Short mmCIF file of C-alpha atoms and ligand atoms in Angstrom, two decimals:
data_model
loop_
_atom_site.label_atom_id
_atom_site.label_comp_id
_atom_site.label_asym_id
_atom_site.label_seq_id
_atom_site.Cartn_x
_atom_site.Cartn_y
_atom_site.Cartn_z
CA UNK A 1 -13.58 2.24 19.08
CA UNK A 2 -14.38 -0.25 16.35
CA UNK A 3 -17.72 -1.46 15.06
CA UNK A 4 -18.48 -5.07 14.36
CA UNK A 5 -16.13 -7.95 14.89
CA UNK A 6 -12.43 -7.58 14.16
CA UNK A 7 -10.64 -10.73 13.06
CA UNK A 8 -8.88 -12.04 16.18
CA UNK A 9 -6.63 -14.90 15.07
CA UNK A 10 -2.98 -15.17 14.15
CA UNK A 11 -1.63 -11.78 15.26
CA UNK A 12 -0.87 -10.06 18.56
CA UNK A 13 -3.73 -7.61 19.31
CA UNK A 14 -1.23 -5.50 21.29
CA UNK A 15 0.41 -4.64 17.95
CA UNK A 16 -2.75 -2.78 16.86
CA UNK A 17 -2.18 1.00 17.15
CA UNK A 18 -5.05 3.06 18.59
CA UNK A 19 -6.13 6.03 16.46
CA UNK A 20 -8.53 8.96 16.88
CA UNK A 21 -11.03 7.97 14.16
CA UNK A 22 -13.90 5.43 14.23
CA UNK A 23 -13.26 2.14 12.43
CA UNK A 24 -15.75 -0.19 10.73
CA UNK A 25 -14.95 -3.62 9.32
CA UNK A 26 -14.48 -4.35 5.63
CA UNK A 27 -16.66 -7.36 4.68
CA UNK A 28 -14.75 -10.66 4.51
CA UNK A 29 -16.46 -13.02 2.09
CA UNK A 30 -15.91 -16.23 0.13
CA UNK A 31 -15.16 -16.00 -3.60
CA UNK A 32 -18.34 -18.08 -4.06
CA UNK A 33 -20.47 -15.26 -2.61
CA UNK A 34 -22.07 -13.08 -5.36
CA UNK A 35 -21.89 -10.11 -2.94
CA UNK A 36 -18.10 -10.01 -3.60
CA UNK A 37 -18.68 -9.08 -7.26
CA UNK A 38 -21.42 -6.58 -6.38
CA UNK A 39 -18.96 -4.79 -4.05
CA UNK A 40 -16.17 -4.79 -6.68
CA UNK A 41 -18.65 -3.51 -9.27
CA UNK A 42 -19.55 -0.68 -6.83
CA UNK A 43 -15.82 0.10 -6.24
CA UNK A 44 -16.21 -0.86 -2.59
CA UNK A 45 -13.46 -2.67 -0.60
CA UNK A 46 -13.90 -6.37 0.21
CA UNK A 47 -11.65 -9.15 1.53
CA UNK A 48 -11.92 -12.43 -0.40
CA UNK A 49 -10.73 -15.24 1.87
CA UNK A 50 -10.63 -18.26 -0.47
CA UNK A 51 -9.90 -16.98 -3.98
CA UNK A 52 -6.80 -19.17 -4.28
CA UNK A 53 -5.28 -16.24 -6.18
CA UNK A 54 -1.78 -16.70 -4.72
CA UNK A 55 -2.01 -20.22 -3.21
CA UNK A 56 1.09 -21.21 -5.19
CA UNK A 57 3.02 -18.50 -3.31
CA UNK A 58 2.00 -19.53 0.21
CA UNK A 59 5.28 -21.50 0.41
CA UNK A 60 7.33 -18.28 -0.21
CA UNK A 61 9.37 -18.20 2.99
CA UNK A 62 12.74 -16.41 2.96
CA UNK A 63 14.67 -19.65 2.39
CA UNK A 64 12.60 -20.49 -0.70
CA UNK A 65 12.88 -16.93 -1.99
CA UNK A 66 16.64 -16.90 -1.32
CA UNK A 67 16.89 -20.12 -3.34
CA UNK A 68 14.68 -19.12 -6.23
CA UNK A 69 14.37 -15.34 -6.59
CA UNK A 70 17.46 -15.19 -8.76
CA UNK A 71 20.37 -12.78 -8.64
CA UNK A 72 18.58 -9.60 -9.72
CA UNK A 73 18.80 -6.43 -7.66
CA UNK A 74 16.03 -5.40 -5.27
CA UNK A 75 14.75 -2.01 -4.10
CA UNK A 76 15.03 -1.87 -0.33
CA UNK A 77 13.81 1.20 1.57
CA UNK A 78 15.27 2.23 4.92
CA UNK A 79 13.49 4.42 7.44
CA UNK A 80 14.78 5.92 10.69
CA UNK A 81 11.38 5.26 12.23
CA UNK A 82 8.71 2.71 11.29
CA UNK A 83 6.97 4.90 8.69
CA UNK A 84 7.77 4.35 5.03
CA UNK A 85 6.43 7.48 3.38
CA UNK A 86 6.78 7.11 -0.37
CA UNK A 87 8.19 10.05 -2.37
CA UNK A 88 8.91 10.68 -6.03
CA UNK A 89 12.69 10.70 -6.62
CA UNK A 90 12.57 13.11 -9.58
CA UNK A 91 10.42 15.67 -7.75
CA UNK A 92 12.56 15.30 -4.60
CA UNK A 93 15.65 16.32 -6.61
CA UNK A 94 13.85 19.52 -7.73
CA UNK A 95 12.89 20.75 -4.25
CA UNK A 96 16.11 21.07 -2.24
CA UNK A 97 14.35 21.66 1.09
CA UNK A 98 12.59 18.27 0.96
CA UNK A 99 13.90 16.00 3.73
CA UNK A 100 13.89 12.46 2.29
CA UNK A 101 11.66 10.32 4.56
CA UNK A 102 13.22 7.05 3.41
CA UNK A 103 16.57 5.95 1.96
CA UNK A 104 16.64 3.66 -1.06
CA UNK A 105 19.14 0.81 -1.59
CA UNK A 106 19.63 -1.47 -4.58
CA UNK A 107 20.84 -4.82 -3.22
CA UNK A 108 20.91 -8.57 -3.91
CA UNK A 109 18.47 -10.75 -1.99
CA UNK A 110 21.30 -12.11 0.15
CA UNK A 111 22.38 -8.57 1.01
CA UNK A 112 18.76 -7.86 1.93
CA UNK A 113 18.85 -10.84 4.30
CA UNK A 114 22.08 -9.52 5.82
CA UNK A 115 20.45 -6.10 6.24
CA UNK A 116 17.50 -7.80 7.98
CA UNK A 117 19.91 -9.32 10.48
CA UNK A 118 22.00 -6.19 10.97
CA UNK A 119 19.01 -3.86 11.16
CA UNK A 120 17.78 -5.93 14.08
CA UNK A 121 20.28 -4.07 16.24
CA UNK A 122 20.13 -0.63 14.61
CA UNK A 123 17.26 1.88 14.64
CA UNK A 124 16.85 1.73 10.87
CA UNK A 125 13.95 -0.39 9.65
CA UNK A 126 13.83 -1.80 6.13
CA UNK A 127 11.18 -2.69 3.58
CA UNK A 128 11.84 -4.59 0.33
CA UNK A 129 9.56 -3.80 -2.56
CA UNK A 130 10.39 -5.20 -5.94
CA UNK A 131 8.39 -5.64 -9.12
CA UNK A 132 8.18 -9.33 -10.08
CA UNK A 133 9.95 -9.42 -13.45
CA UNK A 134 11.73 -11.82 -15.78
CA UNK A 135 14.86 -11.80 -13.59
CA UNK A 136 13.26 -14.21 -11.12
CA UNK A 137 14.21 -17.90 -11.07
CA UNK A 138 12.25 -20.67 -12.80
CA UNK A 139 10.48 -21.90 -9.63
CA UNK A 140 9.10 -18.41 -8.98
CA UNK A 141 7.97 -18.19 -12.62
CA UNK A 142 6.15 -21.51 -12.13
CA UNK A 143 4.45 -20.26 -8.95
CA UNK A 144 3.51 -17.02 -10.75
CA UNK A 145 2.01 -18.91 -13.68
CA UNK A 146 0.02 -20.95 -11.12
CA UNK A 147 -1.63 -17.85 -9.65
CA UNK A 148 -5.42 -18.09 -10.10
CA UNK A 149 -5.40 -15.97 -13.27
CA UNK A 150 -8.82 -17.34 -14.34
CA UNK A 151 -10.44 -15.78 -11.27
CA UNK A 152 -8.70 -12.41 -11.36
CA UNK A 153 -8.77 -12.25 -15.18
CA UNK A 154 -12.55 -12.73 -15.18
CA UNK A 155 -12.96 -9.78 -12.80
CA UNK A 156 -10.55 -7.67 -14.86
CA UNK A 157 -12.67 -8.32 -17.96
CA UNK A 158 -16.08 -7.97 -16.29
CA UNK A 159 -15.00 -4.64 -14.78
CA UNK A 160 -13.46 -3.45 -18.05
CA UNK A 161 -10.18 -2.74 -16.29
CA UNK A 162 -7.03 -2.07 -18.31
CA UNK A 163 -3.99 -4.37 -18.32
CA UNK A 164 -2.18 -5.65 -15.22
CA UNK A 165 0.54 -3.02 -14.76
CA UNK A 166 2.66 -4.74 -12.12
CA UNK A 167 2.96 -7.14 -9.23
CA UNK A 168 5.03 -5.79 -6.38
CA UNK A 169 6.65 -8.27 -4.01
CA UNK A 170 6.72 -6.73 -0.53
CA UNK A 171 8.81 -8.01 2.37
CA UNK A 172 8.69 -5.86 5.48
CA UNK A 173 9.46 -6.02 9.19
CA UNK A 174 6.62 -6.41 11.67
CA UNK A 175 5.78 -2.88 12.83
CA UNK A 176 6.48 -1.30 9.44
CA UNK A 177 3.83 1.26 8.44
CA UNK A 178 3.04 2.48 4.93
CA UNK A 179 1.36 5.82 5.70
CA UNK A 180 -2.04 6.62 4.26
CA UNK A 181 -2.07 7.39 0.53
CA UNK A 182 -4.09 6.60 -2.57
CA UNK A 183 -3.03 5.03 -5.88
CA UNK A 184 -4.49 5.65 -9.32
CA UNK A 185 -4.86 1.95 -10.08
CA UNK A 186 -7.17 -0.88 -9.02
CA UNK A 187 -5.42 -3.21 -6.58
CA UNK A 188 -5.88 -6.84 -5.52
CA UNK A 189 -3.65 -6.75 -2.45
CA UNK A 190 -2.65 -10.35 -1.59
CA UNK A 191 -1.17 -11.53 1.71
CA UNK A 192 1.34 -14.38 1.64
CA UNK A 193 2.74 -14.58 5.14
CA UNK A 194 2.25 -12.66 8.36
CA UNK A 195 -0.60 -10.25 9.04
CA UNK A 196 -1.27 -6.73 7.80
CA UNK A 197 -3.82 -4.26 9.08
CA UNK A 198 -5.22 -2.22 6.21
CA UNK A 199 -7.07 1.01 7.05
CA UNK A 200 -9.09 2.34 4.12
CA UNK A 201 -10.82 5.72 3.63
CA UNK A 202 -13.25 6.48 0.80
CA UNK A 203 -12.22 8.97 -1.91
CA UNK A 204 -14.88 11.44 -0.66
CA UNK A 205 -12.71 11.98 2.44
CA UNK A 206 -10.16 14.01 0.43
CA UNK A 207 -10.86 17.07 2.60
CA UNK A 208 -10.37 15.08 5.81
CA UNK A 209 -6.97 13.73 4.76
CA UNK A 210 -5.22 16.84 3.32
CA UNK A 211 -3.05 15.32 0.56
CA UNK A 212 0.23 17.07 -0.33
CA UNK A 213 0.03 19.25 -3.46
CA UNK A 214 0.15 17.23 -6.68
CA UNK A 215 3.56 18.70 -7.61
CA UNK A 216 5.04 17.74 -4.18
CA UNK A 217 7.36 14.70 -3.96
CA UNK A 218 4.76 13.08 -1.65
CA UNK A 219 1.90 13.54 -4.11
CA UNK A 220 -1.00 11.18 -3.27
CA UNK A 221 0.11 10.92 0.37
CA UNK A 222 -1.75 12.52 3.27
CA UNK A 223 0.01 15.23 5.31
CA UNK A 224 -1.60 13.85 8.48
CA UNK A 225 0.47 11.58 10.72
CA UNK A 226 -2.12 9.29 12.33
CA UNK A 227 0.16 8.70 15.34
CA UNK A 228 0.28 12.44 16.17
CA UNK A 229 -2.37 14.32 14.16
CA UNK A 230 -1.95 18.13 14.02
CA UNK A 231 -5.59 19.18 14.44
CA UNK A 232 -4.68 22.90 14.18
CA UNK A 233 -3.37 22.46 10.64
CA UNK A 234 -5.79 19.67 9.71
CA UNK A 235 -9.05 20.32 11.63
CA UNK A 236 -11.25 18.23 9.30
CA UNK A 237 -9.18 15.13 10.16
CA UNK A 238 -11.58 14.91 13.14
CA UNK A 239 -14.27 13.85 10.62
CA UNK A 240 -12.21 10.98 9.14
CA UNK A 241 -13.71 7.53 9.44
CA UNK A 242 -11.98 4.30 8.40
CA UNK A 243 -12.80 0.82 7.24
CA UNK A 244 -10.42 -1.90 8.37
CA UNK A 245 -9.32 -5.35 7.21
CA UNK A 246 -6.70 -7.50 8.88
CA UNK A 247 -5.38 -9.79 6.16
CA UNK A 248 -3.49 -13.05 6.71
CA UNK A 249 -2.03 -15.75 4.44
CA UNK A 250 -4.25 -16.37 1.41
CA UNK A 251 -6.46 -13.30 1.91
CA UNK A 252 -6.98 -10.87 -0.97
CA UNK A 253 -8.13 -7.31 -0.25
CA UNK A 254 -9.66 -5.34 -3.12
CA UNK A 255 -8.43 -1.73 -2.74
CA UNK A 256 -10.48 0.31 -5.25
CA UNK A 257 -8.63 3.01 -7.19
CA UNK A 258 -8.42 6.37 -5.34
CA UNK A 259 -9.31 4.74 -2.00
CA UNK A 260 -6.92 5.91 0.71
CA UNK A 261 -5.08 3.15 2.54
CA UNK A 262 -2.59 2.80 5.38
CA UNK A 263 -0.95 -0.61 5.79
CA UNK A 264 0.62 -1.80 9.03
CA UNK A 265 2.58 -5.05 9.48
CA UNK A 266 1.36 -6.69 12.69
CA UNK A 267 3.16 -9.01 15.12
CA UNK A 268 2.46 -12.63 14.18
CA UNK A 269 1.71 -15.09 16.99
CA UNK A 270 3.27 -18.01 15.13
CA UNK A 271 6.65 -16.86 13.70
CA UNK A 272 7.41 -18.47 10.36
CA UNK A 273 10.28 -20.93 9.95
CA UNK A 274 12.24 -19.39 7.08
CA UNK A 275 14.26 -22.54 6.31
CA UNK A 276 17.23 -20.35 5.42
CA UNK A 277 19.82 -22.58 3.70
CA UNK A 278 23.27 -22.42 5.40
CA UNK A 279 22.95 -18.65 5.67
CA UNK A 280 25.96 -17.31 7.55
CA UNK A 281 24.23 -16.75 10.85
CA UNK A 282 27.06 -14.58 12.13
CA UNK A 283 26.63 -11.14 10.61
CA UNK A 284 29.51 -8.75 10.05
CA UNK A 285 28.90 -7.46 13.56
CA UNK A 286 29.66 -11.02 14.66
CA UNK A 287 26.34 -11.44 16.46
CA UNK A 288 24.65 -14.74 15.63
CA UNK A 289 21.76 -13.29 13.66
CA UNK A 290 18.39 -14.96 13.59
CA UNK A 291 16.13 -13.38 11.03
CA UNK A 292 13.50 -11.05 12.54
CA UNK A 293 9.90 -11.93 11.62
CA UNK A 294 8.72 -10.40 8.33
CA UNK A 295 5.45 -10.04 6.42
CA UNK A 296 5.26 -10.99 2.73
CA UNK A 297 2.65 -9.61 0.33
CA UNK A 298 2.22 -9.26 -3.41
CA UNK A 299 -0.07 -6.71 -5.01
CA UNK A 300 -1.80 -6.73 -8.40
CA UNK A 301 -2.12 -3.21 -9.86
CA UNK A 302 -4.52 -2.90 -12.81
CA UNK A 303 -4.87 0.18 -14.96
CA UNK A 304 -8.28 1.82 -14.66
CA UNK A 305 -11.20 1.18 -16.93
CA UNK A 306 -11.42 3.85 -19.67
CA UNK A 307 -13.70 6.80 -18.78
CA UNK A 308 -17.35 6.30 -19.86
CA UNK A 309 -18.24 8.12 -23.09
CA UNK A 310 -20.88 10.26 -21.35
CA UNK A 311 -20.27 11.71 -17.89
CA UNK A 312 -23.08 11.05 -15.40
CA UNK A 313 -23.84 13.93 -12.96
CA UNK A 314 -23.25 14.44 -10.09
CA UNK A 315 -19.71 13.15 -10.78
CA UNK A 316 -18.28 10.53 -8.43
CA UNK A 317 -15.78 11.29 -5.66
CA UNK A 318 -13.07 9.54 -7.72
CA UNK A 319 -13.84 11.79 -10.69
CA UNK A 320 -13.74 14.84 -8.39
CA UNK A 321 -10.24 13.87 -7.22
CA UNK A 322 -9.16 13.35 -10.82
CA UNK A 323 -10.52 16.81 -11.81
CA UNK A 324 -8.70 18.48 -8.88
CA UNK A 325 -5.47 16.73 -9.87
CA UNK A 326 -5.80 17.94 -13.46
CA UNK A 327 -6.45 21.54 -12.32
CA UNK A 328 -3.38 21.50 -10.04
CA UNK A 329 -1.22 20.11 -12.85
CA UNK A 330 -2.58 22.61 -15.39
CA UNK A 331 -2.02 25.60 -13.08
CA UNK A 332 1.51 24.48 -12.14
CA UNK A 333 2.44 24.26 -15.81
CA UNK A 334 0.54 27.46 -16.79
CA UNK A 335 2.26 29.45 -14.00
CA UNK A 336 5.61 27.81 -14.63
CA UNK A 337 5.95 26.72 -11.00
CA UNK A 338 3.85 24.98 -8.36
CA UNK A 339 4.64 27.63 -5.73
CA UNK A 340 2.03 30.11 -6.97
CA UNK A 341 -0.82 27.63 -7.50
CA UNK A 342 -2.21 28.11 -3.97
CA UNK A 343 -2.15 31.91 -4.22
CA UNK A 344 -3.89 31.89 -7.59
CA UNK A 345 -6.60 29.47 -6.36
CA UNK A 346 -7.22 31.67 -3.28
CA UNK A 347 -7.49 34.72 -5.54
CA UNK A 348 -10.05 32.88 -7.65
CA UNK A 349 -12.11 31.56 -4.70
CA UNK A 350 -11.91 34.07 -1.81
CA UNK A 351 -14.93 36.32 -1.73
CA UNK A 352 -16.16 34.87 -5.01
CA UNK A 353 -16.94 31.19 -4.44
CA UNK A 354 -16.97 31.07 -0.64
C1 QVZ B 401 6.18 1.80 1.31
C2 QVZ B 401 6.61 1.04 0.07
C3 QVZ B 401 7.57 -0.08 0.40
C4 QVZ B 401 7.25 2.00 -0.92
C5 QVZ B 401 8.40 2.79 -0.78
C6 QVZ B 401 8.79 3.59 -1.86
C7 QVZ B 401 8.07 3.57 -3.06
C8 QVZ B 401 6.88 2.79 -3.17
C9 QVZ B 401 6.49 2.02 -2.06
C10 QVZ B 401 5.37 1.13 -1.92
C11 QVZ B 401 4.36 0.83 -2.83
C12 QVZ B 401 3.38 -0.12 -2.45
C13 QVZ B 401 3.44 -0.75 -1.22
C14 QVZ B 401 2.47 -1.85 -0.93
C15 QVZ B 401 1.17 -1.48 -0.22
C16 QVZ B 401 1.47 -0.96 1.17
C17 QVZ B 401 2.11 -2.05 2.03
O1 QVZ B 401 1.79 -3.23 1.80
O2 QVZ B 401 2.91 -1.67 2.90
C18 QVZ B 401 0.41 -0.47 -1.03
O3 QVZ B 401 0.32 0.70 -0.70
C19 QVZ B 401 -0.24 -0.92 -2.28
O4 QVZ B 401 -0.18 -2.13 -2.60
O5 QVZ B 401 -0.84 -0.04 -2.95
C20 QVZ B 401 4.47 -0.41 -0.32
C21 QVZ B 401 5.41 0.53 -0.71
ZN1 ZN B 402 -0.84 1.88 -2.13
#
């Protein structure tokens, strides 16, 4: 069930997964509308349709990227299903019993293209995510310089945000899902090609989304799998309610810090012509590979504004999450291991605070 109008153009509605929670629409406004800046000021999500932020990148098809991305190495994640659940490598090494949800490869862009062709036939799905850095070719640098930095820089200053920490280039297969999680940075999520469905949940829904413990490799990720929610373990997930934006080329979605988001690559109705230069179309398996359709996005992560000098009460949901994180970290270090944090918190709370 979804309230209000859902954007209907460009993607195949059959590629929209049905979930158990109600969904409202995130406002989609022009950069000329003052309401955009009121929503950003209030740390509320909004889609800006004509910011021009990444117009210079709208020509980034795979052929252009192959030509100009340079010969650096790229992080490519592989998943045996369509979910790409992030995990922290260091923490994963510490807990032996942790089954790694995704595999990580370091490959050249051409190898990534080969993987795209070969993965067409295998179960494994792949997702490239690579920080845009100085290893990229001159043309990409030019396009990057031509981003609308005046527009985004003005917001960064007006909001008192910290520095831009990174821009991640994301190239995924249609059907790829980044499961619901939150990040501790402000994000201008920009869509270059293809369509992505972004489901957002406000930070005050922490108890509905049951994040893993902070010390867990999947810190900041929800334990709930939307496609098969375990209501016995996570009963409050019944109270979750989402806001949704379907972003297409040129759209920018403001994802406020601490807001939960799940991102799903939809099936595009007009597959892109990748203009792949004389790419050997016969893969090692000999099948004449045509590249499967992909989505391309780039995000802009900004460090948070410094905390205000005086705390206003009642504290915000974001501040509540930050306090809980600090308590979990403090207890894990005070007790020497994260395993006893739960027991100690129950001892503190049971019969005393509840
Ligand atoms: C799933 C993946 C590839 C991954 C694997 C391993 C480590 C990190 C990440 C990572 C980080 C960010 C994104 C982009 C976006 C979601 C989306 O567009 O899919 C998002 O969440 C954001 O911009 O905040 C995607 C990924
Ligand atoms: Zn994220």
